[in-house]
Amino acid sequence: MLVAPSILSADFGNLANDIEEICNSGCDLVHVDVMDGHFVPNLTIGPVVVSAVAKATTKPLDIHLMVENNTFFVDLFAPLKPKYISFHIEEEKHPHRLVQYIRSLGIQPAIVLNPHTPIESVEFLLEDVDMVLLMSVNPGFGGQKFIPSVLERAKRLKVLIDKYNPNCLIEVDGGVNGENIYALKEAGVNVVVAGSYVFGNKKGYKFAIDSLKI
Ligand code: DX5
Ligand code: ZN
């Protein structure tokens, strides 16, 4: 299991230190939640802060866009050379075109599905993406409760991935912790995002990350 701590739950007064610590604690990716206050009822960070994150990290960036104007934000963040940029299919009229565009910038494209969005909506995009992110909470905030139907959704997605693009990864984001990680693994999930479980863990970041790397 690859682990991508979400910096949404980090201490923004000590962001560089927090990022250094998760990188030294064995995380695989650094997950960056970009929210525009329109697609989701929350507003987070833009390229100024994310460029500070990019300087502090020794691990690749996984940028999760929760925005209305995807292409505008892709262009804002592309110069920071993230490994992945993911966008929500619910908010994109031309997902196939945007996937090609992200790849043309040398970035691995990923598509995100809200908890209700049919898995089949990505069927004919799977050949062209490197990862599908299944939301296990409604996007917008950290610290929400895990929605267990994501497990069934991941299993269904895995069947399609095996058919169309076995190299495509399944990422799950929201409410992930040291208990539901076993069911996520069993459902075929490859990457988990964890915010409050890592940054709020009383036993420390390393303990939290280790307990997810099963
Ligand atoms: C929610 C974000 C998540 C969030 C996860 O919209 O996409 O990445 O930060 O936080 P936890 O792990 O606390 O649910
Ligand atoms: Zn996220």
mmCIF file of C-alpha atoms and ligand atoms in Angstrom:
data_model
loop_
_atom_site.group_PDB
_atom_site.id
_atom_site.type_symbol
_atom_site.label_atom_id
_atom_site.label_comp_id
_atom_site.label_asym_id
_atom_site.label_seq_id
_atom_site.Cartn_x
_atom_site.Cartn_y
_atom_site.Cartn_z
ATOM 1 C CA MET A 1 0.000 0.000 0.000
ATOM 2 C CA LEU A 2 1.293 3.439 -0.922
ATOM 3 C CA VAL A 3 0.570 6.211 1.586
ATOM 4 C CA ALA A 4 -0.127 9.820 0.679
ATOM 5 C CA PRO A 5 -0.593 12.061 3.742
ATOM 6 C CA SER A 6 -2.950 14.965 3.019
ATOM 7 C CA ILE A 7 -1.334 18.212 4.131
ATOM 8 C CA LEU A 8 -4.802 19.687 4.665
ATOM 9 C CA SER A 9 -4.488 18.422 8.247
ATOM 10 C CA ALA A 10 -0.873 19.616 8.706
ATOM 11 C CA ASP A 11 0.149 22.573 10.862
ATOM 12 C CA PHE A 12 0.260 25.398 8.311
ATOM 13 C CA GLY A 13 2.341 27.473 10.731
ATOM 14 C CA ASN A 14 5.041 24.815 10.487
ATOM 15 C CA LEU A 15 4.281 23.396 7.080
ATOM 16 C CA ALA A 16 7.863 22.806 5.929
ATOM 17 C CA ASN A 17 8.663 20.938 9.175
ATOM 18 C CA ASP A 18 5.555 18.787 8.894
ATOM 19 C CA ILE A 19 6.362 17.899 5.294
ATOM 20 C CA GLU A 20 9.951 17.050 6.178
ATOM 21 C CA GLU A 21 8.700 14.815 8.972
ATOM 22 C CA ILE A 22 6.204 12.844 6.849
ATOM 23 C CA CYS A 23 8.850 12.399 4.140
ATOM 24 C CA ASN A 24 11.321 11.103 6.748
ATOM 25 C CA SER A 25 8.593 8.826 8.111
ATOM 26 C CA GLY A 26 8.296 6.846 4.882
ATOM 27 C CA CYS A 27 5.331 8.353 3.041
ATOM 28 C CA ASP A 28 5.207 7.689 -0.707
ATOM 29 C CA LEU A 29 3.474 10.812 -1.991
ATOM 30 C CA VAL A 30 2.479 14.189 -0.558
ATOM 31 C CA HIS A 31 -1.240 14.798 -1.211
ATOM 32 C CA VAL A 32 -2.206 18.422 -1.831
ATOM 33 C CA ASP A 33 -5.906 19.372 -1.706
ATOM 34 C CA VAL A 34 -6.712 22.373 -3.863
ATOM 35 C CA MET A 35 -10.219 23.750 -3.211
ATOM 36 C CA ASP A 36 -11.683 26.816 -4.901
ATOM 37 C CA GLY A 37 -14.713 27.643 -2.729
ATOM 38 C CA HIS A 38 -17.018 26.884 -5.692
ATOM 39 C CA PHE A 39 -16.836 23.192 -6.534
ATOM 40 C CA VAL A 40 -16.559 22.534 -2.808
ATOM 41 C CA PRO A 41 -17.573 24.801 0.099
ATOM 42 C CA ASN A 42 -13.998 25.340 1.249
ATOM 43 C CA LEU A 43 -10.981 27.285 0.023
ATOM 44 C CA THR A 44 -7.448 26.043 0.539
ATOM 45 C CA ILE A 45 -4.148 26.809 -1.127
ATOM 46 C CA GLY A 46 -2.795 28.089 -4.426
ATOM 47 C CA PRO A 47 0.522 27.927 -6.262
ATOM 48 C CA VAL A 48 2.394 30.225 -3.845
ATOM 49 C CA VAL A 49 1.940 27.850 -0.916
ATOM 50 C CA VAL A 50 2.208 24.723 -3.060
ATOM 51 C CA SER A 51 5.563 25.932 -4.422
ATOM 52 C CA ALA A 52 6.764 26.125 -0.795
ATOM 53 C CA VAL A 53 5.473 22.566 -0.339
ATOM 54 C CA ALA A 54 7.332 21.477 -3.493
ATOM 55 C CA LYS A 55 10.568 22.917 -2.074
ATOM 56 C CA ALA A 56 10.138 21.194 1.289
ATOM 57 C CA THR A 57 9.233 17.730 0.017
ATOM 58 C CA THR A 58 11.541 14.883 -0.973
ATOM 59 C CA LYS A 59 8.537 12.853 -2.172
ATOM 60 C CA PRO A 60 6.445 13.415 -5.323
ATOM 61 C CA LEU A 61 3.378 15.641 -5.164
ATOM 62 C CA ASP A 62 -0.122 14.265 -5.712
ATOM 63 C CA ILE A 63 -2.309 17.284 -6.486
ATOM 64 C CA HIS A 64 -6.056 16.763 -6.010
ATOM 65 C CA LEU A 65 -8.073 19.500 -7.701
ATOM 66 C CA MET A 66 -11.510 20.251 -6.249
ATOM 67 C CA VAL A 67 -12.242 23.194 -8.498
ATOM 68 C CA GLU A 68 -14.578 24.402 -11.224
ATOM 69 C CA ASN A 69 -12.097 25.471 -13.870
ATOM 70 C CA ASN A 70 -9.795 22.464 -14.109
ATOM 71 C CA THR A 71 -7.629 23.547 -17.030
ATOM 72 C CA PHE A 72 -6.864 26.913 -15.425
ATOM 73 C CA PHE A 73 -5.642 25.135 -12.273
ATOM 74 C CA VAL A 74 -3.689 22.508 -14.210
ATOM 75 C CA ASP A 75 -1.781 25.345 -15.865
ATOM 76 C CA LEU A 76 -1.161 26.993 -12.478
ATOM 77 C CA PHE A 77 0.316 23.862 -10.889
ATOM 78 C CA ALA A 78 2.062 22.194 -13.845
ATOM 79 C CA PRO A 79 5.284 24.252 -13.411
ATOM 80 C CA LEU A 80 5.699 22.653 -9.955
ATOM 81 C CA LYS A 81 6.159 19.269 -11.673
ATOM 82 C CA PRO A 82 3.790 17.158 -9.566
ATOM 83 C CA LYS A 83 3.772 13.413 -10.215
ATOM 84 C CA TYR A 84 -0.028 13.303 -10.418
ATOM 85 C CA ILE A 85 -2.767 15.825 -11.047
ATOM 86 C CA SER A 86 -6.258 14.503 -10.409
ATOM 87 C CA PHE A 87 -9.508 16.253 -11.291
ATOM 88 C CA HIS A 88 -13.177 15.486 -10.577
ATOM 89 C CA ILE A 89 -15.116 13.956 -13.450
ATOM 90 C CA GLU A 90 -18.289 15.631 -12.125
ATOM 91 C CA GLU A 91 -16.836 19.028 -12.940
ATOM 92 C CA GLU A 92 -15.271 18.401 -16.338
ATOM 93 C CA LYS A 93 -17.093 18.540 -19.674
ATOM 94 C CA HIS A 94 -14.147 17.089 -21.602
ATOM 95 C CA PRO A 95 -12.340 14.669 -19.295
ATOM 96 C CA HIS A 96 -10.708 12.736 -22.136
ATOM 97 C CA ARG A 97 -9.214 15.902 -23.579
ATOM 98 C CA LEU A 98 -7.993 17.086 -20.178
ATOM 99 C CA VAL A 99 -6.352 13.728 -19.471
ATOM 100 C CA GLN A 100 -4.380 14.026 -22.728
ATOM 101 C CA TYR A 101 -3.464 17.605 -21.896
ATOM 102 C CA ILE A 102 -2.145 16.716 -18.436
ATOM 103 C CA ARG A 103 -0.045 13.924 -19.947
ATOM 104 C CA SER A 104 1.319 16.288 -22.611
ATOM 105 C CA LEU A 105 2.700 18.392 -19.743
ATOM 106 C CA GLY A 106 4.702 15.395 -18.463
ATOM 107 C CA ILE A 107 2.355 14.790 -15.517
ATOM 108 C CA GLN A 108 0.484 11.564 -14.782
ATOM 109 C CA PRO A 109 -3.275 12.137 -15.099
ATOM 110 C CA ALA A 110 -5.753 10.828 -12.541
ATOM 111 C CA ILE A 111 -9.543 11.084 -12.303
ATOM 112 C CA VAL A 112 -11.564 11.515 -9.119
ATOM 113 C CA LEU A 113 -15.068 10.203 -8.433
ATOM 114 C CA ASN A 114 -17.352 11.495 -5.703
ATOM 115 C CA PRO A 115 -19.012 8.858 -3.502
ATOM 116 C CA HIS A 116 -22.154 8.716 -5.678
ATOM 117 C CA THR A 117 -20.622 8.881 -9.161
ATOM 118 C CA PRO A 118 -21.019 5.636 -11.151
ATOM 119 C CA ILE A 119 -17.793 3.685 -11.586
ATOM 120 C CA GLU A 120 -18.731 3.035 -15.220
ATOM 121 C CA SER A 121 -18.322 6.751 -15.950
ATOM 122 C CA VAL A 122 -14.537 6.206 -16.122
ATOM 123 C CA GLU A 123 -14.651 2.945 -18.085
ATOM 124 C CA PHE A 124 -13.563 4.490 -21.377
ATOM 125 C CA LEU A 125 -10.971 6.720 -19.743
ATOM 126 C CA LEU A 126 -9.114 3.935 -17.957
ATOM 127 C CA GLU A 127 -6.698 3.263 -20.796
ATOM 128 C CA ASP A 128 -5.516 6.858 -20.616
ATOM 129 C CA VAL A 129 -5.130 7.476 -16.877
ATOM 130 C CA ASP A 130 -2.541 6.288 -14.372
ATOM 131 C CA MET A 131 -4.801 6.418 -11.332
ATOM 132 C CA VAL A 132 -8.459 6.665 -10.325
ATOM 133 C CA LEU A 133 -9.205 8.323 -6.994
ATOM 134 C CA LEU A 134 -12.370 7.180 -5.240
ATOM 135 C CA MET A 135 -13.634 9.605 -2.633
ATOM 136 C CA SER A 136 -14.609 7.904 0.622
ATOM 137 C CA VAL A 137 -16.020 11.184 2.008
ATOM 138 C CA ASN A 138 -17.727 14.097 0.317
ATOM 139 C CA PRO A 139 -14.909 16.388 -0.822
ATOM 140 C CA GLY A 140 -14.252 19.651 0.996
ATOM 141 C CA PHE A 141 -13.002 18.880 4.472
ATOM 142 C CA GLY A 142 -10.609 16.694 6.401
ATOM 143 C CA GLY A 143 -11.658 14.657 9.424
ATOM 144 C CA GLN A 144 -14.918 13.239 8.034
ATOM 145 C CA LYS A 145 -16.296 9.754 8.533
ATOM 146 C CA PHE A 146 -15.340 7.004 6.061
ATOM 147 C CA ILE A 147 -18.191 5.961 3.706
ATOM 148 C CA PRO A 148 -17.916 2.147 3.545
ATOM 149 C CA SER A 149 -19.580 1.760 0.105
ATOM 150 C CA VAL A 150 -16.204 2.758 -1.364
ATOM 151 C CA LEU A 151 -15.084 -0.827 -0.721
ATOM 152 C CA GLU A 152 -17.671 -2.249 -3.120
ATOM 153 C CA ARG A 153 -16.859 0.559 -5.548
ATOM 154 C CA ALA A 154 -13.142 -0.268 -5.468
ATOM 155 C CA LYS A 155 -13.877 -3.939 -6.192
ATOM 156 C CA ARG A 156 -16.021 -3.011 -9.205
ATOM 157 C CA LEU A 157 -13.379 -0.589 -10.437
ATOM 158 C CA LYS A 158 -10.692 -3.258 -10.101
ATOM 159 C CA VAL A 159 -12.627 -5.508 -12.516
ATOM 160 C CA LEU A 160 -12.650 -2.721 -15.128
ATOM 161 C CA ILE A 161 -8.993 -1.881 -14.495
ATOM 162 C CA ASP A 162 -7.968 -5.500 -15.007
ATOM 163 C CA LYS A 163 -9.779 -5.410 -18.340
ATOM 164 C CA TYR A 164 -8.611 -2.060 -19.700
ATOM 165 C CA ASN A 165 -5.383 -1.004 -17.962
ATOM 166 C CA PRO A 166 -3.924 -3.262 -15.254
ATOM 167 C CA ASN A 167 -1.245 -0.654 -14.484
ATOM 168 C CA CYS A 168 -3.799 1.924 -13.362
ATOM 169 C CA LEU A 169 -3.767 2.492 -9.598
ATOM 170 C CA ILE A 170 -6.783 2.831 -7.291
ATOM 171 C CA GLU A 171 -6.470 5.588 -4.690
ATOM 172 C CA VAL A 172 -8.955 6.183 -1.863
ATOM 173 C CA ASP A 173 -9.294 9.512 -0.060
ATOM 174 C CA GLY A 174 -11.210 10.350 3.121
ATOM 175 C CA GLY A 175 -11.568 8.888 6.597
ATOM 176 C CA VAL A 176 -8.794 6.330 6.082
ATOM 177 C CA ASN A 177 -7.347 4.951 9.313
ATOM 178 C CA GLY A 178 -5.487 2.017 10.856
ATOM 179 C CA GLU A 179 -8.681 -0.037 11.033
ATOM 180 C CA ASN A 180 -10.318 0.321 7.605
ATOM 181 C CA ILE A 181 -6.949 -0.048 5.849
ATOM 182 C CA TYR A 182 -7.282 -3.860 5.870
ATOM 183 C CA ALA A 183 -10.621 -3.809 4.059
ATOM 184 C CA LEU A 184 -9.212 -1.256 1.597
ATOM 185 C CA LYS A 185 -6.279 -3.535 0.857
ATOM 186 C CA GLU A 186 -8.601 -6.474 0.352
ATOM 187 C CA ALA A 187 -10.750 -4.409 -2.044
ATOM 188 C CA GLY A 188 -7.732 -3.866 -4.308
ATOM 189 C CA VAL A 189 -6.798 -0.317 -3.296
ATOM 190 C CA ASN A 190 -3.174 0.640 -4.051
ATOM 191 C CA VAL A 191 -2.838 4.151 -2.597
ATOM 192 C CA VAL A 192 -4.478 5.712 0.455
ATOM 193 C CA VAL A 193 -4.722 9.380 1.320
ATOM 194 C CA ALA A 194 -4.798 10.089 5.047
ATOM 195 C CA GLY A 195 -4.998 13.509 6.650
ATOM 196 C CA SER A 196 -6.305 13.568 10.196
ATOM 197 C CA TYR A 197 -5.178 9.985 10.914
ATOM 198 C CA VAL A 198 -1.541 10.902 10.172
ATOM 199 C CA PHE A 199 -1.303 14.494 11.392
ATOM 200 C CA GLY A 200 -3.563 13.967 14.408
ATOM 201 C CA ASN A 201 -2.044 10.666 15.483
ATOM 202 C CA LYS A 202 -1.036 10.656 19.157
ATOM 203 C CA LYS A 203 1.620 8.030 18.464
ATOM 204 C CA GLY A 204 3.250 10.195 15.811
ATOM 205 C CA TYR A 205 3.454 10.421 12.046
ATOM 206 C CA LYS A 206 5.759 7.421 11.628
ATOM 207 C CA PHE A 207 3.491 5.122 13.607
ATOM 208 C CA ALA A 208 0.493 6.267 11.538
ATOM 209 C CA ILE A 209 2.231 5.841 8.188
ATOM 210 C CA ASP A 210 3.686 2.454 9.172
ATOM 211 C CA SER A 211 0.241 1.220 10.205
ATOM 212 C CA LEU A 212 -1.122 2.058 6.738
ATOM 213 C CA LYS A 213 1.742 0.461 4.807
ATOM 214 C CA ILE A 214 0.362 -3.045 4.870
HETATM 215 C C1 DX5 B 1 -11.207 15.922 1.358
HETATM 216 C C2 DX5 B 1 -9.782 15.811 0.922
HETATM 217 C C3 DX5 B 1 -8.981 14.835 1.676
HETATM 218 C C4 DX5 B 1 -8.868 15.090 3.141
HETATM 219 C C5 DX5 B 1 -8.621 13.788 3.818
HETATM 220 O O1 DX5 B 1 -11.896 16.712 0.464
HETATM 221 O O2 DX5 B 1 -9.718 15.453 -0.437
HETATM 222 O O3 DX5 B 1 -7.698 14.659 1.075
HETATM 223 O O4 DX5 B 1 -7.853 15.986 3.465
HETATM 224 O O5 DX5 B 1 -8.620 14.000 5.184
HETATM 225 P P1 DX5 B 1 -8.993 12.848 6.206
HETATM 226 O O6 DX5 B 1 -7.983 11.747 6.014
HETATM 227 O O7 DX5 B 1 -8.895 13.519 7.530
HETATM 228 O O8 DX5 B 1 -10.383 12.380 5.880
HETATM 229 ZN ZN ZN B 2 -7.753 14.849 -1.343
#
